[in-house]
PDB file of C-alpha atoms in Angstrom:
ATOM      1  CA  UNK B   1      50.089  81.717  40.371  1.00  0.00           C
ATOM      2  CA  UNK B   2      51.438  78.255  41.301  1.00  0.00           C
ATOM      3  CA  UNK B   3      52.825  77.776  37.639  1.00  0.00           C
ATOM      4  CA  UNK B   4      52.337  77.360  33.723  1.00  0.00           C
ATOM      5  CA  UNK B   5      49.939  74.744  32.124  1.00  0.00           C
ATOM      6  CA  UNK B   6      51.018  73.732  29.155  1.00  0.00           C
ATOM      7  CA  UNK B   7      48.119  71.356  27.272  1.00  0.00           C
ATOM      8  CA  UNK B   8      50.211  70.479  24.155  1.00  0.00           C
ATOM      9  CA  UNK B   9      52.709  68.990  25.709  1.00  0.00           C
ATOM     10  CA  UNK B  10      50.644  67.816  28.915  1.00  0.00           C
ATOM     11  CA  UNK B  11      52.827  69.164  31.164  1.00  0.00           C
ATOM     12  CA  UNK B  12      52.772  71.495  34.327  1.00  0.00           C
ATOM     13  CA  UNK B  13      55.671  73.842  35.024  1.00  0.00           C
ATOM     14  CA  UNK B  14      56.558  75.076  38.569  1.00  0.00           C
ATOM     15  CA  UNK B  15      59.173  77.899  39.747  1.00  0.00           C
ATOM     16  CA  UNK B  16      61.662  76.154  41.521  1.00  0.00           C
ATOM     17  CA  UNK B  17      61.649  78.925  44.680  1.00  0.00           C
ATOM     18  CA  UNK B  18      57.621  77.300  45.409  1.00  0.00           C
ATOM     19  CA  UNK B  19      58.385  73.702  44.116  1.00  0.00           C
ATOM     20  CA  UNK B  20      58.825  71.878  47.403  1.00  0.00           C
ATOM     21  CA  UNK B  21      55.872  73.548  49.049  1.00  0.00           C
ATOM     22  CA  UNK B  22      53.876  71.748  46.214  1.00  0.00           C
ATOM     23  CA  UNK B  23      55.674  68.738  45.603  1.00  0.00           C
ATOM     24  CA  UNK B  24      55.335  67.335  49.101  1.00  0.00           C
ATOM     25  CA  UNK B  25      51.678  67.762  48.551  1.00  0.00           C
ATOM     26  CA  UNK B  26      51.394  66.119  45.310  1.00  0.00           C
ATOM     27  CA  UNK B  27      54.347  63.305  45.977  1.00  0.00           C
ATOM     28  CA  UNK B  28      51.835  60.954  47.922  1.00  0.00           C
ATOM     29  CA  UNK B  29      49.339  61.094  45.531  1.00  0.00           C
ATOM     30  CA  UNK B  30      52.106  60.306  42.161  1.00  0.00           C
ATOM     31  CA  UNK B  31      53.563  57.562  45.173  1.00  0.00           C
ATOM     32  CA  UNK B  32      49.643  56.159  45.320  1.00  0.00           C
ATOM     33  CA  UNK B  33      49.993  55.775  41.248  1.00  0.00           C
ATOM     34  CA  UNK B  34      53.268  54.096  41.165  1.00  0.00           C
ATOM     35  CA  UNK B  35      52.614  51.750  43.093  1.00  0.00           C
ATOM     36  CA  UNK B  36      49.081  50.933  41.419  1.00  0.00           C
ATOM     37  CA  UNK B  37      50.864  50.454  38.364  1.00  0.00           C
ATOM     38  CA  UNK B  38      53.607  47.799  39.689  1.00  0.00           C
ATOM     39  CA  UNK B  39      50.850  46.099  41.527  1.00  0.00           C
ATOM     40  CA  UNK B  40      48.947  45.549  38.518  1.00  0.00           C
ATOM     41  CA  UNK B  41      51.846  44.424  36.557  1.00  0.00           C
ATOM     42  CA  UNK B  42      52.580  41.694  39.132  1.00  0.00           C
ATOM     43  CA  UNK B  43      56.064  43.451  40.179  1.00  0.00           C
ATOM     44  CA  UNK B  44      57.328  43.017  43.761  1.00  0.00           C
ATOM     45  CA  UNK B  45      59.093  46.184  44.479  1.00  0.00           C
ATOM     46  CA  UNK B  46      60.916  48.179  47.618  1.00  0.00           C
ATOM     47  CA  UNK B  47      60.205  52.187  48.051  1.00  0.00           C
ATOM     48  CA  UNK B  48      63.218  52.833  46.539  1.00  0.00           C
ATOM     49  CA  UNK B  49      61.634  51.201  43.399  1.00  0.00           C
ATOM     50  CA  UNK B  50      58.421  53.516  43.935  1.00  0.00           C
ATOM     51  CA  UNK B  51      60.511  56.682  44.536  1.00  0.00           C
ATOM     52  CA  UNK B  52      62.410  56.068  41.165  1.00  0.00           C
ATOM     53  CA  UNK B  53      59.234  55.080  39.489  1.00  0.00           C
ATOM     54  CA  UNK B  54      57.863  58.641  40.858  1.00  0.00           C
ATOM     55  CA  UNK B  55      60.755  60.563  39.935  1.00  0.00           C
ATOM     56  CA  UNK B  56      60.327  59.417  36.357  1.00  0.00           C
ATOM     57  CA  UNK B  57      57.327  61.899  36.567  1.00  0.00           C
ATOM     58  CA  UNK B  58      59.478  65.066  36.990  1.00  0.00           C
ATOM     59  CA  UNK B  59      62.178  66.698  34.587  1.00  0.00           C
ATOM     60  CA  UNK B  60      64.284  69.350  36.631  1.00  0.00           C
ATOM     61  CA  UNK B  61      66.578  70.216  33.349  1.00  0.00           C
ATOM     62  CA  UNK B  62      64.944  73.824  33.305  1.00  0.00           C
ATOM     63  CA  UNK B  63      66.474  73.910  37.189  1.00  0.00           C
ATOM     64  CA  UNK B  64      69.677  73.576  35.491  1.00  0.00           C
ATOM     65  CA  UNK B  65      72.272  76.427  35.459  1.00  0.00           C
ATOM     66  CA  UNK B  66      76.518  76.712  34.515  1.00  0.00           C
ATOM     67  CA  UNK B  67      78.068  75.082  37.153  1.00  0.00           C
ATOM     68  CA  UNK B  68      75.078  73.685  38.786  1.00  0.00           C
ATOM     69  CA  UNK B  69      72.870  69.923  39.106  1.00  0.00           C
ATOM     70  CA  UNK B  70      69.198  69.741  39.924  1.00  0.00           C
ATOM     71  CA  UNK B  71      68.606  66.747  42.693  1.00  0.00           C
ATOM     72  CA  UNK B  72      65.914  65.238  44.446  1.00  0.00           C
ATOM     73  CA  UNK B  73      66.864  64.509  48.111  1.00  0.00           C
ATOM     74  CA  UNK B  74      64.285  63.319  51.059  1.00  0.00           C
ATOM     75  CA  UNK B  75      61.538  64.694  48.571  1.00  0.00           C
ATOM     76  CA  UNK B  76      62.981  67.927  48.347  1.00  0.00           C
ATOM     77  CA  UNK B  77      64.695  69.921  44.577  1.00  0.00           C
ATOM     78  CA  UNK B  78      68.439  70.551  45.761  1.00  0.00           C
ATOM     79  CA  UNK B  79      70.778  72.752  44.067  1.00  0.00           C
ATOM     80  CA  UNK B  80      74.018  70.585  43.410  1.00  0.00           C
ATOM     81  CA  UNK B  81      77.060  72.539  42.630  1.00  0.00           C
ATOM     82  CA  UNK B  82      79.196  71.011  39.985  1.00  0.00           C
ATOM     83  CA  UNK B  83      82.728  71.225  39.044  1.00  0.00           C
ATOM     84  CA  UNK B  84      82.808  73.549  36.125  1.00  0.00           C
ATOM     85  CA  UNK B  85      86.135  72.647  34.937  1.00  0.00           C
ATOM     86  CA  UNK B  86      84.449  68.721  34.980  1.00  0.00           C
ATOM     87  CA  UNK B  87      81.527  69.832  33.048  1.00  0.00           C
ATOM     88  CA  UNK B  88      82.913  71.892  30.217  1.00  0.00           C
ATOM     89  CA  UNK B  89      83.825  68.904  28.047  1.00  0.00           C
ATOM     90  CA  UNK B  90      80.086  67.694  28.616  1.00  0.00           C
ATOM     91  CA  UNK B  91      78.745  71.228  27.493  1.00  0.00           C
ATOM     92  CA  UNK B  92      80.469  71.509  24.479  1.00  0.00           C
ATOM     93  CA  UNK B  93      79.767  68.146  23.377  1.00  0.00           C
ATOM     94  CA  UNK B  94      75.684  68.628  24.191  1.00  0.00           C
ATOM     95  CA  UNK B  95      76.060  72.193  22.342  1.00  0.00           C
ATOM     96  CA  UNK B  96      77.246  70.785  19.277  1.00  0.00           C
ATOM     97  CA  UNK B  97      75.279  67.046  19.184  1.00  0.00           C
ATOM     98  CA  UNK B  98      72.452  69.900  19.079  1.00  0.00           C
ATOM     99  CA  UNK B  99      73.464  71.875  16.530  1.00  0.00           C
ATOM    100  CA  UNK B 100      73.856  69.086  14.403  1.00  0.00           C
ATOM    101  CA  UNK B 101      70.866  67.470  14.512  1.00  0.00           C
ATOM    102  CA  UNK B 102      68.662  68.255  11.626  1.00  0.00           C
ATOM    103  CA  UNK B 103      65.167  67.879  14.125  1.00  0.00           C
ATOM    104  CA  UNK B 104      66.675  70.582  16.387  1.00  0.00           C
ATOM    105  CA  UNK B 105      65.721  73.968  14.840  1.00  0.00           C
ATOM    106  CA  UNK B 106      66.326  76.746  17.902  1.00  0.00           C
ATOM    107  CA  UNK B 107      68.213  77.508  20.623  1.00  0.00           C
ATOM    108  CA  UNK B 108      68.656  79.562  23.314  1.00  0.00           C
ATOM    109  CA  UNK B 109      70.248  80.909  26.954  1.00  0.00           C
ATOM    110  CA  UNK B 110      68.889  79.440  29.895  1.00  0.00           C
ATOM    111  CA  UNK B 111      66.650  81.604  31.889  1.00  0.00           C
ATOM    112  CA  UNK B 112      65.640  83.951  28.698  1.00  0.00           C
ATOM    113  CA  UNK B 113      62.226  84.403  26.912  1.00  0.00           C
ATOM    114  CA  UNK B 114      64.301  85.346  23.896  1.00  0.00           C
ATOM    115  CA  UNK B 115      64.716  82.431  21.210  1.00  0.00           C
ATOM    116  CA  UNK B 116      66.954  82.117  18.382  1.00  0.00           C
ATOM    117  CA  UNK B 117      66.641  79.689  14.985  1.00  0.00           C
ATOM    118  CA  UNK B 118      69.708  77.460  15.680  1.00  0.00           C
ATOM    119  CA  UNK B 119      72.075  79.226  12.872  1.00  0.00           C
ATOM    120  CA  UNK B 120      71.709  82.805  14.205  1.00  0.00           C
ATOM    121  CA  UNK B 121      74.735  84.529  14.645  1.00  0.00           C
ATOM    122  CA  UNK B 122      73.967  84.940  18.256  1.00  0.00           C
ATOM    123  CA  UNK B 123      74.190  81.847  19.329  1.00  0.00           C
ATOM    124  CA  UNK B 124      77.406  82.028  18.848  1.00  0.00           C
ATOM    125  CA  UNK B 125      77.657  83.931  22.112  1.00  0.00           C
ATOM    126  CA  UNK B 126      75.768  81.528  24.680  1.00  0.00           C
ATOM    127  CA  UNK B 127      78.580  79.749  26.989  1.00  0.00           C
ATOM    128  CA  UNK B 128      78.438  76.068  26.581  1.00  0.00           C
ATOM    129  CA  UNK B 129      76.762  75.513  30.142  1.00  0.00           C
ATOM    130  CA  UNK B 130      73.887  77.606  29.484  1.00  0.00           C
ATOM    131  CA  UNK B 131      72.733  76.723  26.102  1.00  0.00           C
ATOM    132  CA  UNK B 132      69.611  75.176  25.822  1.00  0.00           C
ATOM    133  CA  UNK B 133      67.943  74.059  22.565  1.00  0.00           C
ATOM    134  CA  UNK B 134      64.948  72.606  21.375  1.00  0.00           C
ATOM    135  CA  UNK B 135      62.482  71.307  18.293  1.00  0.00           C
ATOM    136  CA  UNK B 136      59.665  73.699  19.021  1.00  0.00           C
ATOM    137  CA  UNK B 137      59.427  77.270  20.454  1.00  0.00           C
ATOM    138  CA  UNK B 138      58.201  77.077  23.776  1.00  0.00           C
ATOM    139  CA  UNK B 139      55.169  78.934  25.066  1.00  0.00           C
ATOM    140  CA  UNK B 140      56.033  82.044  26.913  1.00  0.00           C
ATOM    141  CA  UNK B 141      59.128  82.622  23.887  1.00  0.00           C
ATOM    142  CA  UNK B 142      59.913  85.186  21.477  1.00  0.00           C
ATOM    143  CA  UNK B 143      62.376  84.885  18.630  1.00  0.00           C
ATOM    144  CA  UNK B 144      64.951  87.403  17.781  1.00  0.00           C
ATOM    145  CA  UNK B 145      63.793  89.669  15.067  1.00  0.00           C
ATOM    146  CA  UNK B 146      66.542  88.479  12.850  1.00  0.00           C
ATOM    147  CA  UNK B 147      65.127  84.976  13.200  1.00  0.00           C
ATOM    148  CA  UNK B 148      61.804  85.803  12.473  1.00  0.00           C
ATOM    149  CA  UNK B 149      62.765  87.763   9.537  1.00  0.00           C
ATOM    150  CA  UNK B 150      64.633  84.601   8.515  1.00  0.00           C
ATOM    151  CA  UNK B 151      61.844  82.399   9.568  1.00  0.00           C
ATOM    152  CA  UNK B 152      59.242  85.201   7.645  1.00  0.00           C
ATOM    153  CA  UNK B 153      61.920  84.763   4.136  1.00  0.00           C
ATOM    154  CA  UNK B 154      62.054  80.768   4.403  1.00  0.00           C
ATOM    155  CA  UNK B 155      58.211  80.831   4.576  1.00  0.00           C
ATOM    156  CA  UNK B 156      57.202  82.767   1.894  1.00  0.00           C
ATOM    157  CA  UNK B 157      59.735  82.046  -0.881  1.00  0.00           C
ATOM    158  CA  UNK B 158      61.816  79.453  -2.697  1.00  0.00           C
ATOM    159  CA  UNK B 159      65.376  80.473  -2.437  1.00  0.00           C
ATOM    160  CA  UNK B 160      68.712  79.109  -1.491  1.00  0.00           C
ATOM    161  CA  UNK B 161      70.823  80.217   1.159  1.00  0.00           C
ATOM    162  CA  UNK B 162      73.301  82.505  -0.842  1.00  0.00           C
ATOM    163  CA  UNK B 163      70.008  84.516  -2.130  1.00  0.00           C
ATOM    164  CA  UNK B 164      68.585  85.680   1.811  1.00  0.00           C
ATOM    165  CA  UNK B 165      70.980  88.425   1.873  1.00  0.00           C
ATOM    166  CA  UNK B 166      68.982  89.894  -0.753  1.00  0.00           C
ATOM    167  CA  UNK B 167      65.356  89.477   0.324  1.00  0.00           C
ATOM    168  CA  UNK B 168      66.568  90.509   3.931  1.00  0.00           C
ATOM    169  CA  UNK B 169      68.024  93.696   2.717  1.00  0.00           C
ATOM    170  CA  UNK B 170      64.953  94.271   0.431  1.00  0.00           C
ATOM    171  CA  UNK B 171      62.414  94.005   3.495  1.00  0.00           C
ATOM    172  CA  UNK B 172      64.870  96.091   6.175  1.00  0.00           C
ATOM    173  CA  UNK B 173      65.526  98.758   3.123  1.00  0.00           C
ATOM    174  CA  UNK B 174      61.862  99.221   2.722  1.00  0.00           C
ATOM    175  CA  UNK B 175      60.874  99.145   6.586  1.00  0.00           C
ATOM    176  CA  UNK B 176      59.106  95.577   6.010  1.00  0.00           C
ATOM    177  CA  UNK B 177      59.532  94.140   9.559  1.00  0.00           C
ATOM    178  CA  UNK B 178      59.615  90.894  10.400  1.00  0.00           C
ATOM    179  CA  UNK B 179      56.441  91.444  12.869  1.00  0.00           C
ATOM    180  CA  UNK B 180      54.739  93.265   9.997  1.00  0.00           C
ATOM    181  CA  UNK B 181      55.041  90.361   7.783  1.00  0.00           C
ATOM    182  CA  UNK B 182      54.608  87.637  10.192  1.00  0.00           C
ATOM    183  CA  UNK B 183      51.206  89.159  10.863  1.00  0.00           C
ATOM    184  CA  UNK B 184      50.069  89.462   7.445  1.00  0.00           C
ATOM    185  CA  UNK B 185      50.923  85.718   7.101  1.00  0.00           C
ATOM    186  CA  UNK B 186      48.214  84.765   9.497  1.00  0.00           C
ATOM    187  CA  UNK B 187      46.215  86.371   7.463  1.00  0.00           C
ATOM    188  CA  UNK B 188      47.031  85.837   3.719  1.00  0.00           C
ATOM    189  CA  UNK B 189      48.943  83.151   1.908  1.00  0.00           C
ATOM    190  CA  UNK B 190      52.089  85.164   0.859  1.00  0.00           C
ATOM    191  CA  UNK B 191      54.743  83.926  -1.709  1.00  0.00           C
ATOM    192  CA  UNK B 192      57.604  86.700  -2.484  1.00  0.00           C
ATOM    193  CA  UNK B 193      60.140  86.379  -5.800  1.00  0.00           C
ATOM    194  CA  UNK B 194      62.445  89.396  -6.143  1.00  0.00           C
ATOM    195  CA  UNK B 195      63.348  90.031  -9.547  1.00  0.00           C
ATOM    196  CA  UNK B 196      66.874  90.922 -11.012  1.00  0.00           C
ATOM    197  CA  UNK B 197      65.894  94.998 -11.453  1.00  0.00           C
ATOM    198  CA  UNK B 198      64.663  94.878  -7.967  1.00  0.00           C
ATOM    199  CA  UNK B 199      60.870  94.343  -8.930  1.00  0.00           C
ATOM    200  CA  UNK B 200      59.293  92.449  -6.194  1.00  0.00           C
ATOM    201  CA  UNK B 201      57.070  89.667  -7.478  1.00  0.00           C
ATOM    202  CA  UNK B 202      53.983  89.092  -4.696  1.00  0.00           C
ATOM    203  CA  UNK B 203      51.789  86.425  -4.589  1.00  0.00           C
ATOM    204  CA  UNK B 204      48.654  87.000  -2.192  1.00  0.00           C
ATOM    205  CA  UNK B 205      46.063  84.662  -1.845  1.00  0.00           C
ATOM    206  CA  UNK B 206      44.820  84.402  -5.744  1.00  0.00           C
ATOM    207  CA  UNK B 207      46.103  87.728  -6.967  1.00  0.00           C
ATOM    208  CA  UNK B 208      49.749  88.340  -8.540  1.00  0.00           C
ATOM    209  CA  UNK B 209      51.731  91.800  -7.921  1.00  0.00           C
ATOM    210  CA  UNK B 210      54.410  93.263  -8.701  1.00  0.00           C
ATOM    211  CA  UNK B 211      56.102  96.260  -7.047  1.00  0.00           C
ATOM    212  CA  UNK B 212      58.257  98.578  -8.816  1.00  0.00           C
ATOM    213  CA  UNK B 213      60.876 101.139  -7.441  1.00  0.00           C
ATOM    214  CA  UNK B 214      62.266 103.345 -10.172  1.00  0.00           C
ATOM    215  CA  UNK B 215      65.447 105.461 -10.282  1.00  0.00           C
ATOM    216  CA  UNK B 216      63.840 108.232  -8.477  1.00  0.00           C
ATOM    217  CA  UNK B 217      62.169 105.907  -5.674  1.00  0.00           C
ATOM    218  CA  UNK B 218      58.909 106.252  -6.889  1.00  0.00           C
ATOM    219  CA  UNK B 219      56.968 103.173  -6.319  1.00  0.00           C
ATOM    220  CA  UNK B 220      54.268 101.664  -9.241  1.00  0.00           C
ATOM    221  CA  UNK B 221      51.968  98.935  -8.808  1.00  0.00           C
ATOM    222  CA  UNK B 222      51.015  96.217 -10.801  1.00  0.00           C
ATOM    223  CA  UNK B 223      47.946  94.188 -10.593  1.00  0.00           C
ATOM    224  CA  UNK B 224      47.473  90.851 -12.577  1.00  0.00           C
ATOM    225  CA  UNK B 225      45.051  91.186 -16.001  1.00  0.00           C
ATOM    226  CA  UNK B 226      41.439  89.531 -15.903  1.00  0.00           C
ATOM    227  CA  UNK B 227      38.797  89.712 -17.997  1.00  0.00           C
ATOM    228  CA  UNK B 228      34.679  89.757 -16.179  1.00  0.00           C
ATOM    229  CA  UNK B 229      31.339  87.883 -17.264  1.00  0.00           C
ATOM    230  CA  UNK B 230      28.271  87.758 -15.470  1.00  0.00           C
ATOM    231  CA  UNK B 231      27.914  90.109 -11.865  1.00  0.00           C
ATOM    232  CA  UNK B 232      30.828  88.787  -9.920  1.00  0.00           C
ATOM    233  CA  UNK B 233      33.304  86.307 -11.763  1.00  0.00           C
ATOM    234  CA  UNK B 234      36.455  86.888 -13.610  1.00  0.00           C
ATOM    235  CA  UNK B 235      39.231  84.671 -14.936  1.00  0.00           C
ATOM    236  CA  UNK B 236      42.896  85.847 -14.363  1.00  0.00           C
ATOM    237  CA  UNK B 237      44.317  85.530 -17.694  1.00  0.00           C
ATOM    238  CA  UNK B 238      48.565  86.635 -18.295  1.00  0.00           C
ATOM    239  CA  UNK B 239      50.068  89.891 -18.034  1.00  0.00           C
ATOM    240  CA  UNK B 240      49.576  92.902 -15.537  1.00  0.00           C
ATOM    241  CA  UNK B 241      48.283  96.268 -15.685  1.00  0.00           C
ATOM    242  CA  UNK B 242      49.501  99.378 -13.743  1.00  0.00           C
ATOM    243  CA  UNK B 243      47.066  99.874 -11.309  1.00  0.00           C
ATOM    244  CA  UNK B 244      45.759 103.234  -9.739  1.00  0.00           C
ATOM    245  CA  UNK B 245      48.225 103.768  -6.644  1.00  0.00           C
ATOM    246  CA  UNK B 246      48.513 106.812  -4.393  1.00  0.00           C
ATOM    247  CA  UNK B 247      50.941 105.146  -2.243  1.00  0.00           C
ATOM    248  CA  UNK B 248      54.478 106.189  -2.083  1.00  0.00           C
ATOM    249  CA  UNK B 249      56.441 103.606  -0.298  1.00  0.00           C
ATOM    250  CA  UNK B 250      56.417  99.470  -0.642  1.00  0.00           C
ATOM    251  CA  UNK B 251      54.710  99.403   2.576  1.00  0.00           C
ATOM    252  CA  UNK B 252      51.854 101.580   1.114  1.00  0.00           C
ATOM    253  CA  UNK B 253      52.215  98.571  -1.800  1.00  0.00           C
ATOM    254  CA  UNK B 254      51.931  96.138   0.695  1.00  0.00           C
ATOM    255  CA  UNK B 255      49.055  97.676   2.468  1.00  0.00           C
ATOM    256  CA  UNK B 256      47.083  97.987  -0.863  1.00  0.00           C
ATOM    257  CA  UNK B 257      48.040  94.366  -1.643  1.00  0.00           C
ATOM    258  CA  UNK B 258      46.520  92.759   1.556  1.00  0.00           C
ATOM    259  CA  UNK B 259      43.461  94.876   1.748  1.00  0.00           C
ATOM    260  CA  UNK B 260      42.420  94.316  -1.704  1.00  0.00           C
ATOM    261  CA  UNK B 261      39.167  92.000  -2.280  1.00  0.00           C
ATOM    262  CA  UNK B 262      37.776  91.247  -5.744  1.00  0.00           C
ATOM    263  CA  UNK B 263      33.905  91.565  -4.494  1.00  0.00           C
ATOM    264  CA  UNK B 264      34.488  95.219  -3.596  1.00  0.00           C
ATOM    265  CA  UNK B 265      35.890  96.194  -7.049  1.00  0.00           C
ATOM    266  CA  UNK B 266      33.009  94.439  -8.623  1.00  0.00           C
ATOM    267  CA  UNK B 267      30.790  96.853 -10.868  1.00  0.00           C
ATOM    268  CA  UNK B 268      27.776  95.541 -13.064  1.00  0.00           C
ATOM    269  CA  UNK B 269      27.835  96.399 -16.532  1.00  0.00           C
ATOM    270  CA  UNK B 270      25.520  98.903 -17.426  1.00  0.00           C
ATOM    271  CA  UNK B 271      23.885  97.385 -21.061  1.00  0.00           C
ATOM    272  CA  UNK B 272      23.557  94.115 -21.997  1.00  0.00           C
ATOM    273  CA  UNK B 273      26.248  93.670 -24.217  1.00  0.00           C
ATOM    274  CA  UNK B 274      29.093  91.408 -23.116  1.00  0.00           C
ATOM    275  CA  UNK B 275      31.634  94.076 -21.754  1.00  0.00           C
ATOM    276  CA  UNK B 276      34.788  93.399 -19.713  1.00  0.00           C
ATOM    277  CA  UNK B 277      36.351  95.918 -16.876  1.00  0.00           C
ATOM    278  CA  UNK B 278      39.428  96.395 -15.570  1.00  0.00           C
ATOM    279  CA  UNK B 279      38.493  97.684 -12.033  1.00  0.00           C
ATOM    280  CA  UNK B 280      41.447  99.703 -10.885  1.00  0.00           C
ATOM    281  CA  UNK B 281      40.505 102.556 -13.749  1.00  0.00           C
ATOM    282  CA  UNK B 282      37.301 101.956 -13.469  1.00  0.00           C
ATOM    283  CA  UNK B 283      36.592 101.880 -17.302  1.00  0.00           C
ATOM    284  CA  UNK B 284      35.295  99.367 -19.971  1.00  0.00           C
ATOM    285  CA  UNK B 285      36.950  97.953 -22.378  1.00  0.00           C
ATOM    286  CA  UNK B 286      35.377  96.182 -24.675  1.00  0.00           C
ATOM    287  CA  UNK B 287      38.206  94.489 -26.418  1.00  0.00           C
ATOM    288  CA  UNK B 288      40.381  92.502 -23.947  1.00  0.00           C
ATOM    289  CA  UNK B 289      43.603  92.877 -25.909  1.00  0.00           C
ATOM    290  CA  UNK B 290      43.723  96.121 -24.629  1.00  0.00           C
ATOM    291  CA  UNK B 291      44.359  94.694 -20.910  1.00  0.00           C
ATOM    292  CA  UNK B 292      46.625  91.707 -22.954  1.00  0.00           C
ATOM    293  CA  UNK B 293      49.443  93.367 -24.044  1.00  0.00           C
TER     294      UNK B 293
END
């Protein structure tokens, strides 16, 4: 494969080892361009003007290592060594212009498909010359599954920076990956509030949970109240009932959560009377202050 497309961006990447098979090839034709362009714009200009005009065309910063330039020379990519003790001062003043710029949001080491959000701890160990940073994740890059959890927590609730310990120690305690739940939210519209006894609070789609883990680490479930009229419609009115769980984990919780669909719990009632159903006993009750408390 002669490289990467990438459509978003319109741009085409190319592995430096193969680049100057190509770019001899496809110089003339960016050359023919150039100097279409200053033609129509009534510029006299020398081929120095066209080759910088061309060169415009290419960025070589992913050529870029510690210690080491990326140069065009007689239409060829050069490596160009640097003085490292020169460059240091330059690093560390890129590194921390990007860590302060509020547009910036991840960062990582040159040459690896791992990515980190910006304030992971692990940045922390990147040297200076090969820290690399940038607004969106690149295609072909994975984030560290600390960021993702962190990117997962920011997503799906509303809480300030001293609170994350707690939702990220909730999620690891209870084998909630970051994966899992990143997949879920392409899936569902999640919202997560954790409660001061430890209940976890879960918003999914229309339907509000909550998840409770008592003293003996049992796990209970509790589903949202409605009351039914006609085949298929209900109206989610306040409180929660316990619902009819077999699982035994939060992950069994959060399993049950995402698979559940209103239209497969509906049940017709069977006489004419007005009734209303709660669907996770599967019973009537014909006075809704019984699922009111």
């Amino acid at each position: 494969m002669v490289g990467e497309l990438d459509t978003e961006r319109n741009r085409f990447y190319v592995n430096s080892l193969i680049f100057n098979l190509h770019w001899k090839v496809v110089f003339p034709h960016v050359k023919s361009c150039v100097e279409h362009d200053l033609t129509e714009a009534g510029n006299s200009f020398s081929d120095a003007d066209v080759w910088v005009q061309a060169s415009k065309h290419l960025n070589l910063s992913l050529y870029q290592s510690e210690g080491w330039d990326s140069g065009i020379h007689h239409n060829r990519v050069w490596a160009i060594y640097r003085n490292t003790s020169d460059c240091r001062d330059e690093w560390k003043r890129n590194r921390e212009k990007a860590l302060r710029d509020p547009t910036v949001l991840y960062a990582y080491e040159e040459g690896s498909k791992r990515i980190h959000d910006k304030e992971c701890k692990l940045v922390a160990g990147i040297p200076d010359g090969m820290f690399r940073s940038t607004k969106i994740i690149p295609s072909g890059m994975y984030m560290c599954e600390e960021c993702l959890l962190k990117s997962v927590i920011r997503r799906t609730t509303q809480i300030k920076g001293h609170d994350y310990p707690r939702y990220r120690n909730y999620f690891i305690k209870n084998r909630l990956t970051s994966h899992y739940l990143n997949d879920l939210l392409k899936v569902h519209d999640l919202q997560f509030s954790l409660e001061d006894d430890g209940t976890m609070h879960v918003l999914c789609d229309e339907d509000e949970w909550k998840i409770f883990v008592d003293a003996t680490g049992g796990v209970q479930l509790y589903h949202n109240n409605y009351f039914r009229w006609g085949d298929c419609d209900r109206m989610i009115t306040k409180g929660f009932h316990q619902q009819r769980f077999r699982g035994h984990t939060v992950k069994n919780a959060m399993d049950y959560i995402t698979a559940y669909v209103w239209a497969d719990h509906v049940e017709k009632p069977t006489s004419n009377t007005l009734s209303y159903t709660i669907t996770d006993l599967g019973r009537v009750c014909p006075n809704i202050n019984e699922i009111n408390p």
